[in-house]
C-alpha positions as YAML, in Angstrom:
chain: A
units: angstrom
residues:
- id: 1
  name: UNK
  ca: [82.62, 58.14, 80.29]
- id: 2
  name: UNK
  ca: [80.79, 56.42, 77.40]
- id: 3
  name: UNK
  ca: [79.05, 58.69, 74.99]
- id: 4
  name: UNK
  ca: [75.67, 57.16, 75.93]
- id: 5
  name: UNK
  ca: [74.80, 57.18, 79.39]
- id: 6
  name: UNK
  ca: [72.55, 54.67, 81.36]
- id: 7
  name: UNK
  ca: [69.25, 56.59, 80.88]
- id: 8
  name: UNK
  ca: [69.60, 56.94, 77.00]
- id: 9
  name: UNK
  ca: [71.20, 53.38, 76.59]
- id: 10
  name: UNK
  ca: [68.17, 51.95, 78.27]
- id: 11
  name: UNK
  ca: [65.65, 53.89, 76.07]
- id: 12
  name: UNK
  ca: [63.98, 52.31, 73.23]
- id: 13
  name: UNK
  ca: [64.56, 54.66, 70.14]
- id: 14
  name: UNK
  ca: [60.81, 53.94, 69.06]
- id: 15
  name: UNK
  ca: [59.72, 55.83, 72.49]
- id: 16
  name: UNK
  ca: [61.75, 58.92, 71.76]
- id: 17
  name: UNK
  ca: [59.99, 61.71, 70.25]
- id: 18
  name: UNK
  ca: [60.81, 63.20, 66.99]
- id: 19
  name: UNK
  ca: [62.55, 66.27, 68.42]
- id: 20
  name: UNK
  ca: [64.61, 64.09, 70.60]
- id: 21
  name: UNK
  ca: [65.90, 62.06, 67.74]
- id: 22
  name: UNK
  ca: [66.41, 64.95, 65.63]
- id: 23
  name: UNK
  ca: [68.69, 66.58, 68.44]
- id: 24
  name: UNK
  ca: [70.53, 63.30, 68.82]
- id: 25
  name: UNK
  ca: [71.24, 63.22, 65.21]
- id: 26
  name: UNK
  ca: [73.18, 66.64, 65.57]
- id: 27
  name: UNK
  ca: [75.43, 65.25, 68.29]
- id: 28
  name: UNK
  ca: [78.61, 64.89, 66.45]
- id: 29
  name: UNK
  ca: [77.90, 68.44, 64.69]
- id: 30
  name: UNK
  ca: [77.25, 70.09, 68.02]
- id: 31
  name: UNK
  ca: [80.26, 68.45, 69.75]
- id: 32
  name: UNK
  ca: [82.82, 69.20, 67.04]
- id: 33
  name: UNK
  ca: [81.53, 72.94, 66.62]
- id: 34
  name: UNK
  ca: [82.01, 73.26, 70.53]
- id: 35
  name: UNK
  ca: [85.39, 71.80, 70.44]
- id: 36
  name: UNK
  ca: [86.55, 74.30, 67.77]
- id: 37
  name: UNK
  ca: [84.76, 77.22, 69.53]
- id: 38
  name: UNK
  ca: [86.29, 76.54, 73.08]
- id: 39
  name: UNK
  ca: [89.76, 76.07, 71.61]
- id: 40
  name: UNK
  ca: [89.51, 79.52, 70.07]
- id: 41
  name: UNK
  ca: [88.10, 81.19, 72.92]
- id: 42
  name: UNK
  ca: [89.59, 79.52, 75.92]
- id: 43
  name: UNK
  ca: [93.41, 79.54, 76.35]
- id: 44
  name: UNK
  ca: [93.18, 76.78, 78.88]
- id: 45
  name: UNK
  ca: [91.03, 74.49, 76.59]
- id: 46
  name: UNK
  ca: [93.37, 74.80, 73.47]
- id: 47
  name: UNK
  ca: [96.04, 72.80, 75.48]
- id: 48
  name: UNK
  ca: [93.83, 69.74, 75.97]
- id: 49
  name: UNK
  ca: [94.03, 66.60, 73.91]
- id: 50
  name: UNK
  ca: [90.69, 65.60, 72.14]
- id: 51
  name: UNK
  ca: [89.63, 62.88, 74.80]
- id: 52
  name: UNK
  ca: [90.00, 65.20, 77.77]
- id: 53
  name: UNK
  ca: [88.54, 68.21, 75.89]
- id: 54
  name: UNK
  ca: [85.50, 66.28, 74.89]
- id: 55
  name: UNK
  ca: [85.04, 64.56, 78.08]
- id: 56
  name: UNK
  ca: [81.28, 64.22, 79.10]
- id: 57
  name: UNK
  ca: [80.14, 66.73, 76.48]
- id: 58
  name: UNK
  ca: [78.34, 64.04, 74.15]
- id: 59
  name: UNK
  ca: [76.76, 62.50, 77.22]
- id: 60
  name: UNK
  ca: [75.44, 66.00, 78.14]
- id: 61
  name: UNK
  ca: [74.04, 66.63, 74.70]
- id: 62
  name: UNK
  ca: [72.40, 63.25, 74.78]
- id: 63
  name: UNK
  ca: [70.75, 63.89, 78.22]
- id: 64
  name: UNK
  ca: [69.56, 67.29, 77.15]
- id: 65
  name: UNK
  ca: [67.86, 65.65, 74.12]
- id: 66
  name: UNK
  ca: [66.26, 63.13, 76.37]
- id: 67
  name: UNK
  ca: [64.52, 66.01, 78.12]
- id: 68
  name: UNK
  ca: [62.43, 66.75, 74.88]
- id: 69
  name: UNK
  ca: [60.69, 63.44, 75.32]
- id: 70
  name: UNK
  ca: [58.24, 63.77, 78.21]
- id: 71
  name: UNK
  ca: [58.38, 60.27, 79.45]
- id: 72
  name: UNK
  ca: [62.08, 60.53, 79.84]
- id: 73
  name: UNK
  ca: [62.13, 64.07, 81.17]
- id: 74
  name: UNK
  ca: [63.04, 63.00, 84.73]
- id: 75
  name: UNK
  ca: [65.46, 60.52, 83.67]
- id: 76
  name: UNK
  ca: [67.32, 63.08, 81.53]
- id: 77
  name: UNK
  ca: [67.25, 65.48, 84.41]
- id: 78
  name: UNK
  ca: [68.91, 63.04, 86.76]
- id: 79
  name: UNK
  ca: [71.41, 62.04, 84.22]
- id: 80
  name: UNK
  ca: [72.22, 65.78, 83.63]
- id: 81
  name: UNK
  ca: [73.14, 66.13, 87.27]
- id: 82
  name: UNK
  ca: [75.35, 63.03, 87.12]
- id: 83
  name: UNK
  ca: [77.19, 64.25, 84.05]
- id: 84
  name: UNK
  ca: [77.51, 67.70, 85.11]
- id: 85
  name: UNK
  ca: [79.15, 66.75, 88.45]
- id: 86
  name: UNK
  ca: [81.55, 64.24, 86.68]
- id: 87
  name: UNK
  ca: [82.42, 67.07, 84.21]
- id: 88
  name: UNK
  ca: [83.40, 69.59, 86.99]
- id: 89
  name: UNK
  ca: [85.28, 66.92, 88.98]
- id: 90
  name: UNK
  ca: [87.24, 65.74, 85.96]
- id: 91
  name: UNK
  ca: [87.94, 69.50, 84.93]
- id: 92
  name: UNK
  ca: [89.51, 69.78, 88.58]
- id: 93
  name: UNK
  ca: [91.68, 66.70, 88.30]
- id: 94
  name: UNK
  ca: [92.68, 66.61, 84.62]
- id: 95
  name: UNK
  ca: [93.14, 70.43, 83.57]
- id: 96
  name: UNK
  ca: [94.33, 73.87, 84.60]
- id: 97
  name: UNK
  ca: [90.91, 75.12, 84.54]
- id: 98
  name: UNK
  ca: [89.64, 77.60, 86.98]
- id: 99
  name: UNK
  ca: [86.06, 78.24, 87.63]
- id: 100
  name: UNK
  ca: [85.47, 81.00, 85.35]
- id: 101
  name: UNK
  ca: [86.77, 78.75, 82.34]
- id: 102
  name: UNK
  ca: [84.42, 75.88, 83.43]
- id: 103
  name: UNK
  ca: [81.61, 78.04, 83.39]
- id: 104
  name: UNK
  ca: [82.57, 79.62, 80.17]
- id: 105
  name: UNK
  ca: [82.85, 76.35, 78.21]
- id: 106
  name: UNK
  ca: [79.46, 75.38, 79.25]
- id: 107
  name: UNK
  ca: [78.09, 78.80, 78.27]
- id: 108
  name: UNK
  ca: [79.68, 78.21, 74.82]
- id: 109
  name: UNK
  ca: [77.97, 74.70, 74.67]
- id: 110
  name: UNK
  ca: [74.60, 76.39, 75.17]
- id: 111
  name: UNK
  ca: [75.24, 79.01, 72.43]
- id: 112
  name: UNK
  ca: [76.55, 76.40, 69.79]
- id: 113
  name: UNK
  ca: [73.79, 74.11, 70.66]
- id: 114
  name: UNK
  ca: [71.07, 76.55, 69.89]
- id: 115
  name: UNK
  ca: [73.07, 78.05, 66.97]
- id: 116
  name: UNK
  ca: [73.30, 74.25, 65.41]
- id: 117
  name: UNK
  ca: [69.46, 74.01, 66.12]
- id: 118
  name: UNK
  ca: [68.81, 77.24, 64.21]
- id: 119
  name: UNK
  ca: [71.13, 76.36, 61.35]
- id: 120
  name: UNK
  ca: [69.51, 72.93, 60.79]
- id: 121
  name: UNK
  ca: [66.14, 74.17, 61.22]
- id: 122
  name: UNK
  ca: [65.35, 72.25, 64.35]
- id: 123
  name: UNK
  ca: [62.53, 74.06, 65.99]
- id: 124
  name: UNK
  ca: [61.98, 73.97, 69.64]
- id: 125
  name: UNK
  ca: [58.81, 75.07, 71.30]
- id: 126
  name: UNK
  ca: [59.11, 77.98, 73.99]
- id: 127
  name: UNK
  ca: [58.57, 75.27, 76.64]
- id: 128
  name: UNK
  ca: [61.18, 73.04, 75.16]
- id: 129
  name: UNK
  ca: [63.80, 75.83, 74.77]
- id: 130
  name: UNK
  ca: [62.89, 76.94, 78.32]
- id: 131
  name: UNK
  ca: [63.63, 73.32, 79.53]
- id: 132
  name: UNK
  ca: [66.96, 73.30, 77.75]
- id: 133
  name: UNK
  ca: [68.00, 76.68, 79.13]
- id: 134
  name: UNK
  ca: [67.20, 75.59, 82.72]
- id: 135
  name: UNK
  ca: [68.85, 72.08, 82.57]
- id: 136
  name: UNK
  ca: [72.14, 73.92, 81.23]
- id: 137
  name: UNK
  ca: [71.89, 76.48, 84.07]
- id: 138
  name: UNK
  ca: [71.44, 73.75, 86.58]
- id: 139
  name: UNK
  ca: [74.50, 71.65, 84.96]
- id: 140
  name: UNK
  ca: [76.69, 74.85, 85.21]
- id: 141
  name: UNK
  ca: [75.70, 75.12, 89.06]
- id: 142
  name: UNK
  ca: [76.40, 71.35, 89.64]
- id: 143
  name: UNK
  ca: [79.59, 71.35, 87.57]
- id: 144
  name: UNK
  ca: [80.99, 74.25, 89.44]
- id: 145
  name: UNK
  ca: [80.13, 72.83, 92.74]
- id: 146
  name: UNK
  ca: [82.00, 69.45, 91.91]
- id: 147
  name: UNK
  ca: [84.95, 71.43, 90.47]
- id: 148
  name: UNK
  ca: [85.31, 73.68, 93.74]
- id: 149
  name: UNK
  ca: [84.84, 70.37, 96.08]
- id: 150
  name: UNK
  ca: [87.57, 68.36, 94.09]
- id: 151
  name: UNK
  ca: [89.86, 71.38, 94.13]
- id: 152
  name: UNK
  ca: [89.53, 71.89, 97.86]
- id: 153
  name: UNK
  ca: [90.12, 68.17, 98.47]
- id: 154
  name: UNK
  ca: [93.12, 68.18, 96.23]
- id: 155
  name: UNK
  ca: [94.66, 71.36, 98.10]
- id: 156
  name: UNK
  ca: [94.00, 69.73, 101.35]
- id: 157
  name: UNK
  ca: [95.67, 66.35, 100.31]
- id: 158
  name: UNK
  ca: [98.81, 68.24, 99.12]
- id: 159
  name: UNK
  ca: [98.92, 70.34, 102.18]
- id: 160
  name: UNK
  ca: [98.65, 67.49, 104.31]
- id: 161
  name: UNK
  ca: [101.22, 65.60, 102.58]
- id: 162
  name: UNK
  ca: [103.70, 68.53, 102.43]
- id: 163
  name: UNK
  ca: [103.29, 68.92, 106.33]
- id: 164
  name: UNK
  ca: [104.02, 65.22, 106.88]
- id: 165
  name: UNK
  ca: [106.97, 65.11, 104.56]
- id: 166
  name: UNK
  ca: [108.59, 68.36, 106.17]
- id: 167
  name: UNK
  ca: [108.23, 67.03, 109.68]
- id: 168
  name: UNK
  ca: [110.91, 64.32, 109.39]
- id: 169
  name: UNK
  ca: [113.95, 66.59, 107.99]
- id: 170
  name: UNK
  ca: [112.64, 69.48, 110.23]
- id: 171
  name: UNK
  ca: [113.07, 67.02, 113.35]
- id: 172
  name: UNK
  ca: [116.40, 66.06, 112.32]
- id: 173
  name: UNK
  ca: [117.70, 69.75, 111.75]
- id: 174
  name: UNK
  ca: [116.19, 70.62, 115.22]
- id: 175
  name: UNK
  ca: [118.01, 67.49, 116.84]
- id: 176
  name: UNK
  ca: [121.31, 68.45, 115.10]
- id: 177
  name: UNK
  ca: [120.96, 72.06, 116.26]
- id: 178
  name: UNK
  ca: [120.53, 70.93, 119.90]
- id: 179
  name: UNK
  ca: [123.65, 68.72, 119.81]
- id: 180
  name: UNK
  ca: [125.66, 71.72, 118.23]
- id: 181
  name: UNK
  ca: [124.43, 73.89, 120.81]
- id: 182
  name: UNK
  ca: [125.48, 71.43, 123.68]
- id: 183
  name: UNK
  ca: [128.76, 70.36, 122.24]
- id: 184
  name: UNK
  ca: [130.25, 73.54, 120.98]
- id: 185
  name: UNK
  ca: [132.45, 75.75, 123.30]
- id: 186
  name: UNK
  ca: [132.27, 78.67, 120.85]
- id: 187
  name: UNK
  ca: [129.85, 81.42, 121.56]
- id: 188
  name: UNK
  ca: [129.32, 82.18, 118.01]
- id: 189
  name: UNK
  ca: [128.42, 78.54, 117.04]
- id: 190
  name: UNK
  ca: [126.16, 78.28, 120.25]
- id: 191
  name: UNK
  ca: [124.24, 81.46, 118.91]
- id: 192
  name: UNK
  ca: [123.81, 80.15, 115.37]
- id: 193
  name: UNK
  ca: [122.62, 76.92, 116.86]
- id: 194
  name: UNK
  ca: [119.91, 78.86, 119.06]
- id: 195
  name: UNK
  ca: [119.01, 80.64, 115.79]
- id: 196
  name: UNK
  ca: [118.44, 77.39, 114.06]
- id: 197
  name: UNK
  ca: [116.29, 76.10, 117.03]
- id: 198
  name: UNK
  ca: [114.11, 79.05, 117.07]
- id: 199
  name: UNK
  ca: [113.34, 78.96, 113.44]
- id: 200
  name: UNK
  ca: [112.74, 75.27, 113.26]
- id: 201
  name: UNK
  ca: [110.33, 75.79, 116.17]
- id: 202
  name: UNK
  ca: [108.63, 78.45, 114.11]
- id: 203
  name: UNK
  ca: [108.45, 76.14, 111.08]
- id: 204
  name: UNK
  ca: [106.92, 73.59, 113.23]
- id: 205
  name: UNK
  ca: [104.18, 76.12, 114.47]
- id: 206
  name: UNK
  ca: [103.42, 76.87, 110.76]
- id: 207
  name: UNK
  ca: [102.97, 73.18, 110.19]
- id: 208
  name: UNK
  ca: [100.71, 72.91, 113.14]
- id: 209
  name: UNK
  ca: [98.80, 76.12, 111.79]
- id: 210
  name: UNK
  ca: [98.29, 74.31, 108.54]
- id: 211
  name: UNK
  ca: [97.07, 71.14, 109.96]
- id: 212
  name: UNK
  ca: [94.62, 73.13, 112.31]
- id: 213
  name: UNK
  ca: [93.18, 74.74, 109.44]
- id: 214
  name: UNK
  ca: [92.77, 71.47, 107.54]
- id: 215
  name: UNK
  ca: [90.76, 69.96, 110.44]
- id: 216
  name: UNK
  ca: [88.76, 73.11, 110.86]
- id: 217
  name: UNK
  ca: [87.63, 73.05, 107.06]
- id: 218
  name: UNK
  ca: [86.86, 69.25, 107.47]
- id: 219
  name: UNK
  ca: [84.32, 70.12, 110.14]
- id: 220
  name: UNK
  ca: [86.59, 69.58, 113.06]
- id: 221
  name: UNK
  ca: [86.91, 72.21, 115.65]
- id: 222
  name: UNK
  ca: [89.99, 74.18, 116.21]
- id: 223
  name: UNK
  ca: [91.73, 72.51, 119.45]
- id: 224
  name: UNK
  ca: [92.22, 75.07, 122.26]
- id: 225
  name: UNK
  ca: [94.11, 74.71, 125.31]
- id: 226
  name: UNK
  ca: [92.66, 77.26, 127.57]
- id: 227
  name: UNK
  ca: [94.91, 78.89, 130.32]
- id: 228
  name: UNK
  ca: [95.02, 82.20, 132.24]
- id: 229
  name: UNK
  ca: [97.58, 84.78, 131.10]
- id: 230
  name: UNK
  ca: [97.84, 88.46, 130.49]
- id: 231
  name: UNK
  ca: [97.23, 89.53, 126.84]
- id: 232
  name: UNK
  ca: [99.65, 92.51, 127.34]
- id: 233
  name: UNK
  ca: [102.48, 90.27, 128.07]
- id: 234
  name: UNK
  ca: [101.84, 88.19, 125.04]
- id: 235
  name: UNK
  ca: [101.85, 91.35, 122.91]
- id: 236
  name: UNK
  ca: [104.96, 92.29, 124.43]
- id: 237
  name: UNK
  ca: [106.39, 88.87, 123.32]
- id: 238
  name: UNK
  ca: [105.09, 89.51, 119.80]
- id: 239
  name: UNK
  ca: [106.78, 93.02, 119.57]
- id: 240
  name: UNK
  ca: [110.20, 91.55, 120.75]
- id: 241
  name: UNK
  ca: [109.88, 88.67, 118.21]
- id: 242
  name: UNK
  ca: [109.10, 91.00, 115.37]
- id: 243
  name: UNK
  ca: [111.88, 93.41, 116.30]
- id: 244
  name: UNK
  ca: [114.44, 90.62, 116.64]
- id: 245
  name: UNK
  ca: [113.82, 88.36, 113.61]
- id: 246
  name: UNK
  ca: [112.15, 90.79, 111.16]
- id: 247
  name: UNK
  ca: [113.99, 94.19, 112.19]
- id: 248
  name: UNK
  ca: [110.79, 96.22, 111.97]
- id: 249
  name: UNK
  ca: [109.55, 99.22, 114.06]
- id: 250
  name: UNK
  ca: [106.59, 97.94, 115.85]
- id: 251
  name: UNK
  ca: [105.11, 99.86, 118.81]
- id: 252
  name: UNK
  ca: [103.10, 98.51, 121.68]
- id: 253
  name: UNK
  ca: [100.37, 100.29, 123.59]
- id: 254
  name: UNK
  ca: [99.08, 97.81, 125.85]
- id: 255
  name: UNK
  ca: [96.93, 97.75, 129.29]
- id: 256
  name: UNK
  ca: [97.01, 94.77, 131.63]
- id: 257
  name: UNK
  ca: [94.35, 92.23, 130.32]
- id: 258
  name: UNK
  ca: [94.41, 89.02, 132.18]
- id: 259
  name: UNK
  ca: [91.90, 86.37, 130.91]
- id: 260
  name: UNK
  ca: [91.41, 82.76, 129.72]
- id: 261
  name: UNK
  ca: [92.52, 82.03, 126.30]
- id: 262
  name: UNK
  ca: [94.71, 79.56, 124.31]
- id: 263
  name: UNK
  ca: [97.96, 81.03, 124.38]
- id: 264
  name: UNK
  ca: [99.57, 79.07, 121.45]
- id: 265
  name: UNK
  ca: [96.82, 79.67, 119.08]
- id: 266
  name: UNK
  ca: [96.61, 83.45, 119.94]
- id: 267
  name: UNK
  ca: [100.46, 83.83, 119.59]
- id: 268
  name: UNK
  ca: [100.33, 82.30, 116.12]
- id: 269
  name: UNK
  ca: [97.10, 84.51, 115.14]
- id: 270
  name: UNK
  ca: [99.06, 87.67, 116.27]
- id: 271
  name: UNK
  ca: [102.25, 86.53, 114.49]
- id: 272
  name: UNK
  ca: [100.15, 85.97, 111.34]
- id: 273
  name: UNK
  ca: [98.99, 89.74, 111.66]
- id: 274
  name: UNK
  ca: [102.31, 91.01, 112.05]
- id: 275
  name: UNK
  ca: [103.43, 89.05, 109.02]
- id: 276
  name: UNK
  ca: [100.77, 90.42, 107.04]
- id: 277
  name: UNK
  ca: [101.47, 93.87, 108.15]
- id: 278
  name: UNK
  ca: [105.11, 93.55, 107.21]
- id: 279
  name: UNK
  ca: [104.32, 92.05, 103.68]
- id: 280
  name: UNK
  ca: [101.67, 94.75, 102.70]
- id: 281
  name: UNK
  ca: [102.43, 97.77, 104.72]
- id: 282
  name: UNK
  ca: [104.46, 100.79, 104.42]
- id: 283
  name: UNK
  ca: [108.08, 99.69, 105.46]
- id: 284
  name: UNK
  ca: [108.91, 103.56, 106.08]
- id: 285
  name: UNK
  ca: [105.95, 103.76, 108.71]
- id: 286
  name: UNK
  ca: [105.89, 101.94, 112.26]
- id: 287
  name: UNK
  ca: [103.58, 99.15, 112.70]
- id: 288
  name: UNK
  ca: [101.36, 99.69, 116.05]
- id: 289
  name: UNK
  ca: [99.86, 97.03, 118.54]
- id: 290
  name: UNK
  ca: [97.45, 97.93, 120.99]
- id: 291
  name: UNK
  ca: [95.78, 96.05, 123.48]
- id: 292
  name: UNK
  ca: [92.41, 97.47, 125.20]
- id: 293
  name: UNK
  ca: [90.19, 95.93, 127.72]
- id: 294
  name: UNK
  ca: [86.66, 96.66, 128.81]
- id: 295
  name: UNK
  ca: [84.76, 94.90, 131.75]
- id: 296
  name: UNK
  ca: [84.06, 91.77, 129.89]
- id: 297
  name: UNK
  ca: [86.05, 91.88, 126.67]
- id: 298
  name: UNK
  ca: [89.77, 92.47, 125.33]
- id: 299
  name: UNK
  ca: [90.62, 93.96, 121.93]
- id: 300
  name: UNK
  ca: [94.20, 93.45, 120.13]
- id: 301
  name: UNK
  ca: [94.56, 95.86, 117.26]
- id: 302
  name: UNK
  ca: [97.38, 95.72, 114.76]
- id: 303
  name: UNK
  ca: [97.89, 98.86, 112.36]
- id: 304
  name: UNK
  ca: [99.86, 99.53, 109.47]
- id: 305
  name: UNK
  ca: [100.09, 102.19, 107.03]
- id: 306
  name: UNK
  ca: [100.20, 101.43, 103.23]
- id: 307
  name: UNK
  ca: [97.92, 100.74, 100.34]
- id: 308
  name: UNK
  ca: [94.37, 100.05, 101.58]
- id: 309
  name: UNK
  ca: [92.47, 96.97, 101.07]
- id: 310
  name: UNK
  ca: [89.33, 97.49, 98.85]
- id: 311
  name: UNK
  ca: [86.05, 96.89, 100.54]
- id: 312
  name: UNK
  ca: [85.01, 94.28, 98.29]
- id: 313
  name: UNK
  ca: [88.13, 92.31, 98.75]
- id: 314
  name: UNK
  ca: [88.02, 92.24, 102.73]
- id: 315
  name: UNK
  ca: [86.01, 88.98, 102.97]
- id: 316
  name: UNK
  ca: [88.12, 86.96, 100.39]
- id: 317
  name: UNK
  ca: [91.05, 87.54, 102.43]
- id: 318
  name: UNK
  ca: [89.57, 85.34, 105.03]
- id: 319
  name: UNK
  ca: [88.99, 82.30, 102.72]
- id: 320
  name: UNK
  ca: [91.28, 79.48, 102.76]
- id: 321
  name: UNK
  ca: [94.15, 79.57, 100.21]
- id: 322
  name: UNK
  ca: [93.46, 83.08, 99.06]
- id: 323
  name: UNK
  ca: [96.45, 85.14, 98.29]
- id: 324
  name: UNK
  ca: [96.82, 88.95, 97.84]
- id: 325
  name: UNK
  ca: [96.92, 90.01, 94.27]
- id: 326
  name: UNK
  ca: [100.41, 90.19, 92.61]
- id: 327
  name: UNK
  ca: [100.05, 93.81, 92.27]
- id: 328
  name: UNK
  ca: [100.17, 94.46, 96.10]
- id: 329
  name: UNK
  ca: [103.03, 92.08, 96.63]
- id: 330
  name: UNK
  ca: [105.50, 89.37, 95.18]
- id: 331
  name: UNK
  ca: [105.20, 87.36, 98.39]
- id: 332
  name: UNK
  ca: [103.98, 84.04, 98.38]
- id: 333
  name: UNK
  ca: [102.48, 81.73, 100.79]
- id: 334
  name: UNK
  ca: [99.88, 79.08, 101.60]
- id: 335
  name: UNK
  ca: [97.05, 81.51, 101.94]
- id: 336
  name: UNK
  ca: [96.00, 80.26, 105.63]
- id: 337
  name: UNK
  ca: [97.24, 83.07, 107.73]
- id: 338
  name: UNK
  ca: [94.20, 85.30, 107.93]
- id: 339
  name: UNK
  ca: [91.74, 82.43, 107.76]
- id: 340
  name: UNK
  ca: [93.56, 81.03, 110.88]
- id: 341
  name: UNK
  ca: [93.17, 84.32, 112.72]
- id: 342
  name: UNK
  ca: [89.50, 84.42, 112.13]
- id: 343
  name: UNK
  ca: [89.35, 80.78, 113.24]
- id: 344
  name: UNK
  ca: [91.00, 81.54, 116.33]
- id: 345
  name: UNK
  ca: [88.96, 84.61, 117.17]
- id: 346
  name: UNK
  ca: [85.68, 82.67, 116.50]
- id: 347
  name: UNK
  ca: [86.88, 79.80, 118.60]
- id: 348
  name: UNK
  ca: [87.22, 82.11, 121.48]
- id: 349
  name: UNK
  ca: [83.92, 83.48, 121.07]
- id: 350
  name: UNK
  ca: [85.08, 86.59, 119.25]
- id: 351
  name: UNK
  ca: [85.50, 88.15, 115.91]
- id: 352
  name: UNK
  ca: [87.90, 89.80, 113.53]
- id: 353
  name: UNK
  ca: [87.18, 93.46, 112.51]
- id: 354
  name: UNK
  ca: [89.05, 95.13, 109.49]
- id: 355
  name: UNK
  ca: [89.20, 98.76, 108.79]
- id: 356
  name: UNK
  ca: [91.41, 100.07, 105.85]
- id: 357
  name: UNK
  ca: [91.59, 103.37, 104.07]
- id: 358
  name: UNK
  ca: [94.10, 105.23, 102.38]
- id: 359
  name: UNK
  ca: [93.98, 108.11, 104.97]
- id: 360
  name: UNK
  ca: [93.93, 105.99, 108.14]
- id: 361
  name: UNK
  ca: [95.72, 102.80, 106.96]
- id: 362
  name: UNK
  ca: [94.94, 99.34, 107.84]
- id: 363
  name: UNK
  ca: [93.72, 97.87, 111.07]
- id: 364
  name: UNK
  ca: [92.90, 94.29, 112.09]
- id: 365
  name: UNK
  ca: [91.24, 93.90, 115.49]
- id: 366
  name: UNK
  ca: [90.56, 90.69, 117.37]
- id: 367
  name: UNK
  ca: [87.65, 91.53, 119.74]
- id: 368
  name: UNK
  ca: [86.63, 88.55, 122.07]
- id: 369
  name: UNK
  ca: [85.48, 87.82, 125.69]
- id: 370
  name: UNK
  ca: [88.15, 87.97, 128.57]
- id: 371
  name: UNK
  ca: [87.08, 84.40, 129.38]
- id: 372
  name: UNK
  ca: [86.69, 81.98, 126.49]
- id: 373
  name: UNK
  ca: [86.27, 78.87, 128.65]
- id: 374
  name: UNK
  ca: [82.39, 78.71, 127.84]
- id: 375
  name: UNK
  ca: [83.25, 78.66, 124.11]
- id: 376
  name: UNK
  ca: [85.66, 76.00, 124.23]
- id: 377
  name: UNK
  ca: [84.58, 72.97, 121.91]
- id: 378
  name: UNK
  ca: [81.61, 75.00, 120.58]
- id: 379
  name: UNK
  ca: [80.94, 74.39, 116.89]
- id: 380
  name: UNK
  ca: [82.15, 77.04, 114.36]
- id: 381
  name: UNK
  ca: [80.90, 78.02, 110.78]
- id: 382
  name: UNK
  ca: [82.63, 76.37, 108.05]
...
């Protein structure tokens, strides 16, 4: 972006106030001081080349100066919003910044700007200072919003491309395993082929889960295929699968609870909860799974012992692409497991409840109606 945006380029210099011209004259000094300061204070800024680091900052400076001429105040405010959004988007696309770094560098700009004005004896009235501060606060919000939007779009594009690229080799591996199972007369080879088939099917399910999440965050509902089944039987399948493939001690306490739900999505949701318990729970203690029924609702709860989840972190666990802190685990993943669990529950008209203490351990509970058919196709919160 050029160092003079549309609003300033169209402004007649003679129409600008003395204070605007005084601030404009300090542009190079302010920008140079800002670049030196951010390189010193922000590690992620130090690695950037001059053009990328400077980015829209000169235009931002000019737009702030334009605010100090009453006739151009509105134009300056519009330009600041445009520049701030572009700045945040470019930081997301071209740097390794996080939101904290983005906000910090704009806060540094505020500090450097006022230090320079003071050092050069450029005096602003209280109203002018207030206008500059308010504009910078607004720019920080606009820039952070644009940064978050671009990052989310980039993550979704990457995830979609990853899933697309995985499906062809996955399909080939599945087909090859089917041929081996049919052609081989050796029991051991047939057993290995069946294990390959089971695991490729699970990877395919994970890919579908990721695609479902991408649809959901883009405003499309989670597709449900409602059918009648017994939740206790599904829980039994989950327990058997965990014992067979993960070798964990998982204990079931379930009452029969027949209802109308989406079997596939609930199976994947419960498998995600089991996987979560295996990753973060105490491996020396058993995992417990309960199915409880009331007259109109069913509760499916999964409990594990281990380090509790701080109350202030519980909500963030349900945000897309969030991972647990490295201090809790070295496991990595897409960060879509628990968000998927919540979306499955909400798509069935239910909720996910979390209780976690050092004394009682951690319990995730899916609480939902016995009949989810009335909720099929209903809009869900994004």
